[in-house]
Amino acid sequence: MLAPDTRQVATDILRPPPGYTLDRAVMTTYSLDLEVLLALPLAVLAHSDEAVDTLLEQPLLLLQALREETDRVHVFVDETGISVPRLARELYSALEPSVHPVRAPGGGAFHPKVWVVRFASDAGGSVIRVSIASRNLTFDRSWDVALVSEGRPSESEAVPSSAPLADLVRRLPTLATESLQPELGAELQHLSDELDHTRFPAPEGFDSGLTFHTLGLGDGLTNRVWQPMDRARRVLAIAPFVGSEGLQALSASGAKERMLVSRAETLDALPESVHRQWRDLQVMREAEPEEAEDETAGRPAGLHAKAVIMEHGHRAYWFVGSANLTWSALAGRNVEVMAEVSGSKVYSEGKGVGIDRFLEAGFAELCAPYAARKVEPADAICVEAEKALQQLRDKLLDSDLGIFCAPGEEDWRWELVGSLPEANAVQLDYWPVTLNREQARSPEQGLLWQLPLERLTTFVAFRLRATTADVADLTLVLKLPTEGMPDGRSDRVLRMVISTPERFLQFLRALLGGLEGLVEWSGVGGDSGGQNQDRGGGFDADTLLEDILRAASRDPERVEVVRSVIEDLADAPGDAQVVPEDLEDILQAVTQALEGRAQR
C-alpha cells in the first residue's frame, strides 16, 4: 500500500499457502468480465503467470480447470454488471453455477470488491485470506488499491471488528436474484461464522488490526452519510467519483489541510464552493502510450482507487475499499465495504504510515495539479437518449424474462420467453453469449433459436441502442431462469475438443500429472508453443498402466479425475469413439491394486 508502483497480481490472492489447498472463494464485484472468470481457475491451479488472453487460447485446459475447481469459486455480481464478452465461447456455460447476480437492498449498486478465500490443510484447520479492494473482476487497466490480510479462525469469542464482513457474506443469499443451492447457502453460513471468529492483522507498517465497515445492507437510505472519522487535522482523499455530500462528510471532521485526488471530469462538475474548501486538487498523470499493451488497448484506464487517509494526533487512519465519495455510496443506497487500519504517522525506523510518507513513497509523482476547464453544457437530446437507455435496462431487470429449452430434430430449441418491455426510441437486440454479437437479432426477428447442445446457456446478452441521438450503446448480460436445460453441456464441449483417440491419450497422460502436467503438455508458459499437443503415439496398455499406477501412488485422487473424464467422454454423443475399449479394464486393475495395497 505504501509503494504506489508495486503491482499485486489478482491470482496471487487465490494461491494457497504451503501445505494448504483452496477450499472456498467468495468474490463480490460490481462488474464482471466472463473471460476473466473463465481463466481464473487455470491461472491459479497451474500457477501460470500468462496473460488472460494467452490462457483463453487453451480451451481444453480451461475446461478441465473449471471441472476441477469451479464449484469452489463463487462470484456475486451486481445484476447490471456482467459485461458482454468480446468473443463467443461455449465454455461460458460452465461458469453458470459460479455466477450469482445480486441486487442492493437500498436501490443503488451492489458495489463491494471483496474476496474471501478459505484454505484448508490436510492436517486440519484453515486459513482465511481477505482482500478489500477498489478493483472489479474485469480487464480494466485502471490504477487501483487493495488491502490483503489473512488470519486463522479461533474457537474463542467473536471478533467485533470482523462482524461487518461476516454479515455481508451471511446476507449474500438474501441479495441474490435467484435461489441458491442449499449446499452453497450452508457453506456461506459456515464461512461467515468463521469470519466472525477471525482476527485479521494489518499490513506491514501499521500497528492495528483490520476493522471492516459495510454500508448499504439496510432496507433503505440512512439519515446521514457515513463519516470515516468525526475529527481529523489533515485529510487525503482519493476517488474517481465525488460529490458535494461525500466531501462534506470529510470536511465535517474539521481538517484544516485537505487534498483531493480525482478525475478531471469529476472535478470539473463540482461547484465552486467545493473548490474553495479543497484547495489542493490533484488528478492522476496520464500514462505514456507505450504502457498500454496491444491486448489491453481500449480498456478502461486511469484512476479507480478509493482511499481516505486521515491524520489525528500522532496517528494516521486509512480507509480503503469500494466506496466513492458520493451520496449514493456513503448514505446507504449502494452496498459498499471499506477496511480501516491505522498506525503512527511519523516515519521512523522503517515504520510510519502518514500522508507525507505515502506521498514521498511515490504517490506524489503520479499526480498533477488540477487545472479548471470550461465545461460545455450537456446536450439535452443526448441526455434524454441516455435516460431512455437506462430506463429500458431497468425494465429488463424487472421483467419476467426466462429461457425455455427442448430437444429438436437435430439441434436444441432455445427460446426467450416472457414479456419484453416496450422500447420507445431504443433499438433492442439480444443473443446467447455463446454466439457472436454479429448474430444478434431483434425480438421482431424471432425469439426462438436452434442451437447445438454445447451452445445452450442461461447468459443472454442485450444491446440497447438509442435511435434519437448518437450516444454510446448500453450493453449487459443477464442470467435468466431456465426451464428444460439439459445436463452434460460441458461433457459435449470436452468431446468437441478431444476429437480423436490419439489426442485423448495425450491428454490423459498429461492429466495424470495434474494441471501442471497439462500446462507443460500444452506449452503455456514454456517454450514448446503447444507443439506437444501434436505428438503421435498409439494405445500402449502396458505403458498407460504404468503411468496410472505411478500417478496413483503419488496422488490417488488423480485416478478419480481420470475416471470422471473417461466416463464423461464415453457418455457424450459423437460419431467417433475416442476412448479405447480396453481402458476401463486398465482402470479396474489399478483400482484393485490400490485396494490390495491398502489391505496390506
Coordinates of C-alpha atoms in Angstrom, one line a residue, residues 88-573:
A88 CA -18.3 -16.2 -28.2
R89 CA -17.2 -19.3 -26.3
E90 CA -19.0 -22.5 -25.5
L91 CA -17.2 -22.6 -22.1
Y92 CA -19.3 -19.7 -20.7
S93 CA -22.0 -22.3 -19.8
A94 CA -19.5 -23.9 -17.4
L95 CA -19.5 -20.6 -15.4
E96 CA -23.2 -20.6 -14.7
P97 CA -23.1 -22.4 -11.3
S98 CA -20.5 -19.9 -10.1
V99 CA -22.0 -16.6 -11.1
H100 CA -24.8 -15.1 -8.9
P101 CA -26.4 -11.8 -9.8
V102 CA -27.4 -9.7 -6.8
R103 CA -29.4 -6.5 -6.1
A104 CA -28.6 -3.8 -3.5
P105 CA -31.5 -3.5 -1.0
G106 CA -31.2 0.3 -1.0
G107 CA -32.0 0.5 -4.7
G108 CA -28.4 1.5 -5.7
A109 CA -25.5 -0.6 -6.9
F110 CA -24.0 -3.7 -5.4
H111 CA -20.5 -2.2 -5.4
P112 CA -18.1 -4.1 -3.0
K113 CA -14.9 -5.6 -4.3
V114 CA -14.3 -8.2 -1.6
W115 CA -12.5 -11.6 -1.9
V116 CA -12.9 -14.0 1.0
V117 CA -10.8 -17.1 0.4
R118 CA -10.7 -20.1 2.7
F119 CA -7.7 -22.5 2.5
A120 CA -7.8 -26.0 4.2
S121 CA -5.0 -28.1 5.5
D122 CA -4.7 -31.8 5.3
A123 CA -3.6 -31.7 9.0
G124 CA -6.8 -29.9 9.9
G125 CA -7.5 -26.2 10.5
S126 CA -8.0 -23.4 8.0
V127 CA -6.6 -20.0 6.9
I128 CA -8.9 -17.2 5.6
R129 CA -7.4 -14.6 3.3
V130 CA -9.4 -11.4 2.7
S131 CA -8.9 -8.8 0.0
I132 CA -10.7 -5.4 0.2
A133 CA -10.1 -3.6 -3.0
S134 CA -11.3 -1.0 -5.4
R135 CA -10.9 -3.3 -8.4
N136 CA -13.6 -5.2 -10.2
L137 CA -13.2 -8.6 -11.8
T138 CA -12.5 -7.1 -15.3
F139 CA -9.8 -6.4 -17.8
D140 CA -9.5 -2.7 -16.8
R141 CA -6.1 -1.2 -16.7
S142 CA -7.1 1.3 -14.0
W143 CA -4.9 2.4 -11.1
D144 CA -6.5 0.6 -8.1
V145 CA -5.7 -0.2 -4.5
A146 CA -6.1 -3.4 -2.4
L147 CA -5.6 -4.4 1.2
V148 CA -4.9 -8.1 1.7
S149 CA -4.7 -9.9 5.1
E150 CA -5.1 -13.4 6.4
G151 CA -6.0 -14.9 9.7
R152 CA -6.9 -18.2 11.4
P153 CA -10.4 -18.8 12.8
S154 CA -10.4 -19.4 16.5
E155 CA -12.9 -21.0 18.9
S156 CA -12.7 -18.1 21.2
E157 CA -15.2 -15.2 21.5
A158 CA -16.3 -13.3 18.4
V159 CA -14.1 -10.5 16.9
P160 CA -16.3 -7.3 16.7
S161 CA -14.1 -5.7 14.1
S162 CA -14.7 -8.6 11.7
A163 CA -18.5 -8.8 12.2
P164 CA -19.5 -6.4 9.4
L165 CA -17.6 -8.5 6.8
A166 CA -19.2 -11.7 8.2
D167 CA -22.6 -10.1 8.0
L168 CA -22.1 -9.3 4.3
V169 CA -21.2 -12.9 3.5
R170 CA -24.2 -14.1 5.6
R171 CA -26.5 -11.8 3.7
L172 CA -25.5 -12.7 0.2
P173 CA -28.2 -15.4 -0.3
T174 CA -30.9 -12.8 0.6
L175 CA -29.5 -10.3 -2.0
A176 CA -29.3 -12.8 -4.8
T177 CA -31.9 -12.5 -7.6
E178 CA -32.0 -16.3 -7.9
S179 CA -32.4 -19.1 -5.4
L180 CA -29.1 -20.5 -4.4
Q181 CA -28.4 -24.2 -3.9
P182 CA -28.9 -25.2 -0.2
E183 CA -25.4 -26.5 -0.1
L184 CA -24.0 -23.1 -1.1
G185 CA -26.2 -21.3 1.5
A186 CA -24.8 -23.6 4.2
E187 CA -21.2 -23.0 3.1
L188 CA -21.7 -19.3 3.2
Q189 CA -23.2 -19.5 6.7
H190 CA -20.2 -21.6 7.8
L191 CA -17.7 -19.2 6.2
S192 CA -19.5 -16.2 7.8
D193 CA -19.3 -17.9 11.2
E194 CA -15.6 -18.4 10.8
L195 CA -15.1 -14.8 9.8
D196 CA -16.9 -13.8 13.0
H197 CA -14.1 -15.5 14.9
T198 CA -11.1 -14.4 12.8
R199 CA -8.9 -11.5 13.6
F200 CA -7.1 -10.0 10.6
P201 CA -3.8 -8.3 11.1
A202 CA -2.9 -5.0 9.3
P203 CA -0.2 -4.9 6.6
E204 CA 3.4 -4.2 7.5
G205 CA 3.9 -0.6 8.8
F206 CA 0.5 -0.5 10.6
D207 CA 0.1 -1.5 14.2
S208 CA -3.7 -2.1 14.4
G209 CA -5.9 -4.9 13.2
L210 CA -8.4 -4.6 10.4
T211 CA -11.8 -3.1 11.1
F212 CA -14.4 -3.6 8.4
H213 CA -17.2 -1.1 7.6
T214 CA -20.1 -2.4 5.5
L215 CA -22.6 0.1 4.1
G216 CA -26.0 -0.3 2.4
L217 CA -27.2 -3.6 3.9
G218 CA -30.2 -1.9 5.5
D219 CA -33.6 -1.7 3.8
G220 CA -33.1 1.9 2.6
L221 CA -31.2 5.1 2.8
T222 CA -29.8 6.3 6.2
N223 CA -30.5 9.8 7.5
R224 CA -26.8 10.7 7.3
V225 CA -23.8 9.9 5.2
W226 CA -21.1 7.7 6.7
Q227 CA -18.2 9.6 8.2
P228 CA -14.9 7.7 8.5
M229 CA -13.9 9.9 11.5
D230 CA -15.5 12.8 13.2
R231 CA -12.2 14.6 14.0
A232 CA -9.0 15.0 12.0
R233 CA -6.4 17.6 11.4
R234 CA -5.4 16.5 7.8
V235 CA -7.1 14.5 5.1
L236 CA -6.0 13.0 1.8
A237 CA -9.0 11.6 -0.2
I238 CA -8.7 9.5 -3.4
A239 CA -11.7 8.6 -5.5
P240 CA -12.7 8.7 -9.2
F241 CA -16.2 9.9 -8.4
V242 CA -17.0 12.5 -5.7
G243 CA -19.9 14.7 -4.8
S244 CA -20.6 17.6 -2.5
E245 CA -22.3 15.4 0.1
G246 CA -19.5 12.9 0.3
L247 CA -16.8 15.6 0.6
Q248 CA -18.9 17.3 3.3
A249 CA -18.6 14.1 5.4
L250 CA -14.9 14.5 5.3
S251 CA -15.0 18.3 5.8
A252 CA -17.1 17.8 9.0
S253 CA -14.0 16.3 10.6
G254 CA -12.6 19.8 11.0
A255 CA -9.5 19.1 9.0
K256 CA -7.6 22.2 8.1
E257 CA -5.5 20.6 5.4
R258 CA -7.3 18.7 2.6
M259 CA -6.0 17.1 -0.5
L260 CA -8.3 15.6 -3.1
V261 CA -7.2 13.3 -6.0
S262 CA -9.9 12.5 -8.6
R263 CA -10.6 12.6 -12.3
A264 CA -10.5 15.9 -14.1
E265 CA -14.1 15.5 -15.4
T266 CA -15.3 14.8 -11.8
L267 CA -13.6 17.9 -10.5
D268 CA -15.0 19.9 -13.4
A269 CA -18.5 19.1 -12.3
L270 CA -18.0 20.2 -8.6
P271 CA -19.4 23.6 -7.6
E272 CA -17.0 26.4 -6.9
S273 CA -17.8 26.3 -3.2
V274 CA -16.2 22.8 -3.0
H275 CA -13.2 24.0 -4.9
R276 CA -12.7 26.7 -2.3
Q277 CA -12.9 24.2 0.6
W278 CA -10.5 21.7 -1.1
R279 CA -7.8 24.0 -2.5
D280 CA -5.3 21.2 -3.1
L281 CA -7.0 19.4 -6.0
Q282 CA -5.0 16.8 -8.0
V283 CA -5.5 14.4 -10.9
M284 CA -3.6 11.3 -12.0
R285 CA -1.0 11.9 -14.6
E286 CA -1.8 10.3 -18.0
A287 CA 0.1 7.1 -18.7
E288 CA 2.6 7.0 -21.5
P289 CA 1.1 5.4 -24.6
E290 CA 3.6 2.6 -24.7
E291 CA 2.5 1.4 -21.3
A292 CA -0.7 0.0 -22.8
E293 CA -0.1 -3.3 -24.4
D294 CA -1.9 -4.2 -27.6
E295 CA -4.4 -6.6 -26.0
T296 CA -5.4 -4.0 -23.4
A297 CA -5.9 -1.2 -25.8
G298 CA -9.3 0.4 -25.4
R299 CA -10.0 -1.0 -22.0
P300 CA -10.8 1.4 -19.1
A301 CA -7.8 3.1 -17.6
G302 CA -7.0 5.9 -15.2
L303 CA -7.8 6.5 -11.5
H304 CA -10.1 3.9 -10.0
A305 CA -8.7 3.7 -6.4
K306 CA -10.8 4.6 -3.4
A307 CA -9.0 5.5 -0.2
V308 CA -9.1 8.1 2.5
I309 CA -6.2 8.9 4.9
M310 CA -7.0 11.0 8.0
E311 CA -4.4 12.1 10.5
H312 CA -5.4 12.9 14.1
G313 CA -2.8 13.4 16.8
H314 CA 0.2 11.2 16.1
R315 CA -1.7 8.6 14.2
A316 CA -2.9 8.1 10.6
Y317 CA -6.1 6.2 9.8
W318 CA -6.5 4.6 6.4
F319 CA -9.9 3.6 4.9
V320 CA -9.6 1.5 1.7
G321 CA -12.3 -0.2 -0.3
S322 CA -15.1 0.3 -2.8
A323 CA -16.9 3.5 -1.8
N324 CA -16.6 6.6 -3.9
L325 CA -17.2 9.9 -2.1
T326 CA -20.8 10.2 -3.3
W327 CA -24.1 10.4 -1.6
S328 CA -25.2 7.0 -3.0
A329 CA -22.1 5.3 -1.7
L330 CA -22.0 6.9 1.8
A331 CA -25.7 7.2 2.6
G332 CA -26.6 3.5 2.2
R333 CA -28.0 3.4 -1.4
N334 CA -25.1 1.3 -2.6
V335 CA -23.7 -1.7 -0.9
E336 CA -20.0 -0.9 -0.1
V337 CA -17.2 -2.3 2.0
M338 CA -14.3 -0.3 3.5
A339 CA -11.4 -1.6 5.6
E340 CA -9.8 0.5 8.3
V341 CA -6.2 0.3 9.5
S342 CA -4.1 2.7 11.5
G343 CA -0.5 3.4 12.6
S344 CA 1.9 6.1 13.6
K345 CA 2.0 9.0 11.1
V346 CA 5.7 9.7 11.9
Y347 CA 8.2 7.7 9.7
S348 CA 10.9 6.2 11.9
E349 CA 13.0 3.0 11.7
G350 CA 11.1 1.8 8.7
K351 CA 7.7 2.5 10.1
G352 CA 5.1 5.2 9.7
V353 CA 2.0 5.4 7.5
G354 CA 1.2 9.1 7.4
I355 CA 0.2 11.1 4.4
D356 CA 3.7 12.6 3.9
R357 CA 5.2 9.1 3.9
F358 CA 2.7 8.0 1.3
L359 CA 3.3 11.0 -0.9
E360 CA 7.1 10.6 -0.7
A361 CA 6.9 6.9 -1.5
G362 CA 5.9 7.8 -5.0
F363 CA 2.2 8.7 -5.0
A364 CA 3.0 12.4 -5.4
E365 CA 4.8 11.6 -8.7
L366 CA 1.7 10.0 -10.1
C367 CA -0.3 13.2 -9.5
A368 CA -0.5 16.6 -11.2
P369 CA -2.3 19.8 -10.1
Y370 CA -5.9 20.1 -11.4
A371 CA -6.4 22.9 -13.9
A372 CA -10.0 24.1 -14.1
R373 CA -11.6 23.7 -17.5
K374 CA -14.6 25.2 -19.2
V375 CA -17.5 22.7 -19.1
E376 CA -19.8 22.7 -22.0
P377 CA -23.5 22.1 -21.1
A378 CA -24.7 18.6 -21.9
D379 CA -26.8 18.2 -25.0
A380 CA -30.4 17.8 -23.9
I381 CA -31.2 15.3 -26.6
C382 CA -28.3 13.1 -25.7
V383 CA -29.2 13.3 -22.0
E384 CA -32.8 12.2 -22.8
A385 CA -31.4 9.4 -25.0
E386 CA -29.2 8.0 -22.3
K387 CA -32.0 8.3 -19.8
A388 CA -34.2 6.2 -22.2
L389 CA -31.5 3.5 -22.4
Q390 CA -31.2 3.3 -18.6
Q391 CA -35.0 3.1 -18.2
L392 CA -35.2 0.2 -20.6
R393 CA -32.4 -1.5 -18.9
D394 CA -34.2 -1.2 -15.6
K395 CA -37.4 -2.6 -17.2
L396 CA -35.4 -5.6 -18.4
L397 CA -34.2 -6.2 -14.9
D398 CA -37.8 -6.2 -13.5
S399 CA -39.3 -8.3 -16.4
D400 CA -40.4 -11.9 -16.2
L401 CA -38.0 -13.0 -19.0
G402 CA -36.7 -16.6 -19.0
I403 CA -35.4 -19.3 -21.3
F404 CA -37.1 -22.4 -22.4
C405 CA -35.1 -25.3 -23.9
A406 CA -36.3 -28.5 -25.6
P407 CA -34.7 -31.1 -27.9
G408 CA -35.3 -30.7 -31.6
E409 CA -34.8 -33.0 -34.5
E410 CA -31.1 -32.1 -34.7
D411 CA -30.2 -29.2 -32.5
W412 CA -32.0 -27.9 -29.4
R413 CA -34.7 -25.3 -29.2
W414 CA -33.6 -22.2 -27.2
E415 CA -36.4 -19.7 -26.7
L416 CA -36.6 -16.4 -24.9
V417 CA -39.9 -16.4 -23.1
G418 CA -41.8 -13.8 -21.0
S419 CA -42.8 -10.2 -21.7
L420 CA -40.2 -7.9 -23.3
P421 CA -40.7 -4.3 -22.2
E422 CA -41.6 -1.7 -24.8
A423 CA -38.6 0.1 -26.2
N424 CA -39.6 3.6 -27.1
A425 CA -36.8 5.4 -29.1
V426 CA -34.5 2.5 -28.3
Q427 CA -33.5 -0.4 -30.6
L428 CA -33.2 -3.7 -28.5
D429 CA -31.1 -6.6 -29.8
Y430 CA -30.3 -9.8 -28.0
W431 CA -28.3 -13.1 -28.4
P432 CA -27.0 -16.0 -26.3
V433 CA -23.4 -15.2 -25.2
T434 CA -22.2 -18.4 -26.7
L435 CA -22.8 -16.8 -30.1
N436 CA -21.0 -13.9 -31.7
R437 CA -22.6 -10.5 -31.3
E438 CA -22.9 -10.3 -35.1
Q439 CA -25.7 -12.9 -34.8
A440 CA -27.7 -10.5 -32.6
R441 CA -31.4 -10.2 -33.6
S442 CA -34.3 -8.0 -32.6
P443 CA -37.4 -9.5 -30.9
E444 CA -39.2 -8.9 -34.1
Q445 CA -36.8 -11.3 -35.9
G446 CA -37.8 -14.0 -33.6
L447 CA -37.4 -15.4 -30.0
L448 CA -36.6 -19.0 -31.0
W449 CA -33.1 -20.2 -31.8
Q450 CA -31.9 -23.6 -33.0
L451 CA -28.6 -24.2 -31.1
P452 CA -26.3 -27.2 -30.7
L453 CA -26.2 -28.6 -27.1
E454 CA -22.8 -27.1 -26.4
R455 CA -24.1 -23.6 -27.1
L456 CA -27.1 -23.6 -24.8
T457 CA -26.7 -21.1 -22.0
T458 CA -28.5 -19.1 -19.3
F459 CA -26.5 -16.0 -20.1
V460 CA -28.2 -13.6 -22.6
A461 CA -26.6 -10.5 -24.0
F462 CA -28.6 -7.4 -24.6
R463 CA -27.7 -4.3 -26.7
L464 CA -29.7 -1.1 -26.3
R465 CA -29.2 1.5 -29.0
A466 CA -30.7 5.0 -29.0
T467 CA -32.5 6.0 -32.2
T468 CA -32.7 9.7 -31.5
A469 CA -29.1 10.6 -30.6
D470 CA -25.6 9.5 -31.2
V471 CA -24.8 8.1 -27.7
A472 CA -22.9 5.0 -26.6
D473 CA -24.8 1.8 -26.7
L474 CA -25.8 0.3 -23.4
T475 CA -24.9 -3.4 -23.2
L476 CA -25.3 -6.0 -20.4
V477 CA -25.6 -9.7 -19.9
L478 CA -28.5 -11.2 -17.8
K479 CA -28.5 -14.6 -16.2
L480 CA -32.1 -15.7 -16.8
P481 CA -34.1 -18.5 -15.1
T482 CA -34.3 -21.5 -17.4
E483 CA -36.6 -24.5 -17.9
G484 CA -35.6 -27.7 -19.7
M485 CA -31.8 -27.0 -19.8
P486 CA -30.1 -30.5 -20.3
D487 CA -27.2 -31.8 -18.3
G488 CA -23.9 -32.7 -20.0
R489 CA -23.2 -29.5 -21.8
S490 CA -19.6 -29.3 -20.5
D491 CA -19.2 -33.0 -21.5
R492 CA -20.2 -32.2 -25.0
V493 CA -17.6 -29.4 -25.2
L494 CA -15.0 -31.8 -23.9
R495 CA -16.0 -34.2 -26.6
M496 CA -15.6 -31.5 -29.2
V497 CA -12.1 -30.6 -28.1
I498 CA -10.9 -34.2 -27.8
S499 CA -11.9 -35.4 -31.1
T500 CA -9.5 -38.4 -31.7
P501 CA -8.2 -41.4 -29.7
E502 CA -4.7 -40.2 -30.1
R503 CA -5.5 -36.7 -28.7
F504 CA -7.4 -38.3 -25.9
L505 CA -4.4 -40.5 -24.8
Q506 CA -2.1 -37.5 -25.0
F507 CA -4.5 -35.5 -22.8
L508 CA -4.9 -38.5 -20.4
R509 CA -1.2 -38.8 -19.8
A510 CA -0.9 -35.1 -19.2
L511 CA -3.9 -35.2 -16.9
L512 CA -2.2 -37.8 -14.7
G513 CA 0.4 -35.1 -13.8
G514 CA -2.3 -32.6 -12.6
L515 CA -2.8 -29.2 -14.2
E516 CA 0.9 -28.6 -14.1
G517 CA 1.2 -31.6 -16.4
L518 CA -1.5 -30.1 -18.6
V519 CA 0.3 -26.8 -18.8
E520 CA 3.6 -28.5 -19.8
W521 CA 1.7 -30.5 -22.4
S522 CA 0.0 -27.5 -23.9
G523 CA 3.1 -25.3 -24.0
V524 CA 1.5 -22.5 -21.9
G525 CA 4.2 -20.6 -20.1
G526 CA 7.0 -22.6 -21.8
D527 CA 9.0 -22.7 -25.0
S528 CA 7.2 -25.6 -26.7
G529 CA 4.5 -23.3 -28.1
G530 CA 1.9 -26.1 -27.7
Q531 CA 3.9 -28.5 -30.0
N532 CA 3.5 -31.3 -27.5
Q533 CA -0.2 -31.5 -28.5
D534 CA 0.7 -33.0 -31.8
R535 CA 2.8 -35.8 -30.6
G536 CA 1.9 -39.1 -32.1
G537 CA 1.7 -42.5 -30.3
G538 CA -0.9 -45.2 -30.3
F539 CA -2.6 -47.1 -27.5
D540 CA 0.0 -49.0 -25.4
A541 CA -1.8 -50.7 -22.5
D542 CA 1.3 -51.5 -20.5
T543 CA 2.8 -48.0 -20.7
L544 CA -0.5 -46.4 -19.8
L545 CA -1.0 -48.8 -16.9
E546 CA 2.4 -47.8 -15.5
D547 CA 1.6 -44.1 -15.9
I548 CA -1.7 -44.6 -14.0
L549 CA -0.1 -46.6 -11.2
R550 CA 2.7 -44.1 -10.8
A551 CA 0.2 -41.2 -10.5
A552 CA -2.0 -43.2 -8.2
S553 CA 0.9 -43.9 -5.8
R554 CA 1.6 -40.2 -5.6
D555 CA -1.9 -38.8 -5.7
P556 CA -4.8 -41.3 -5.7
E557 CA -7.3 -38.6 -6.4
R558 CA -5.9 -38.2 -9.9
V559 CA -7.3 -41.6 -10.7
E560 CA -10.8 -40.4 -9.9
V561 CA -10.3 -37.3 -12.0
V562 CA -9.2 -39.6 -14.9
R563 CA -12.1 -41.9 -14.4
S564 CA -14.5 -38.9 -14.4
V565 CA -13.1 -37.7 -17.7
I566 CA -13.4 -41.1 -19.3
E567 CA -17.0 -41.6 -18.2
D568 CA -18.0 -38.2 -19.5
L569 CA -16.3 -38.8 -22.8
A570 CA -17.8 -42.2 -23.1
D571 CA -21.3 -40.9 -22.4
A572 CA -21.0 -37.7 -24.6
P573 CA -22.7 -38.0 -28.0

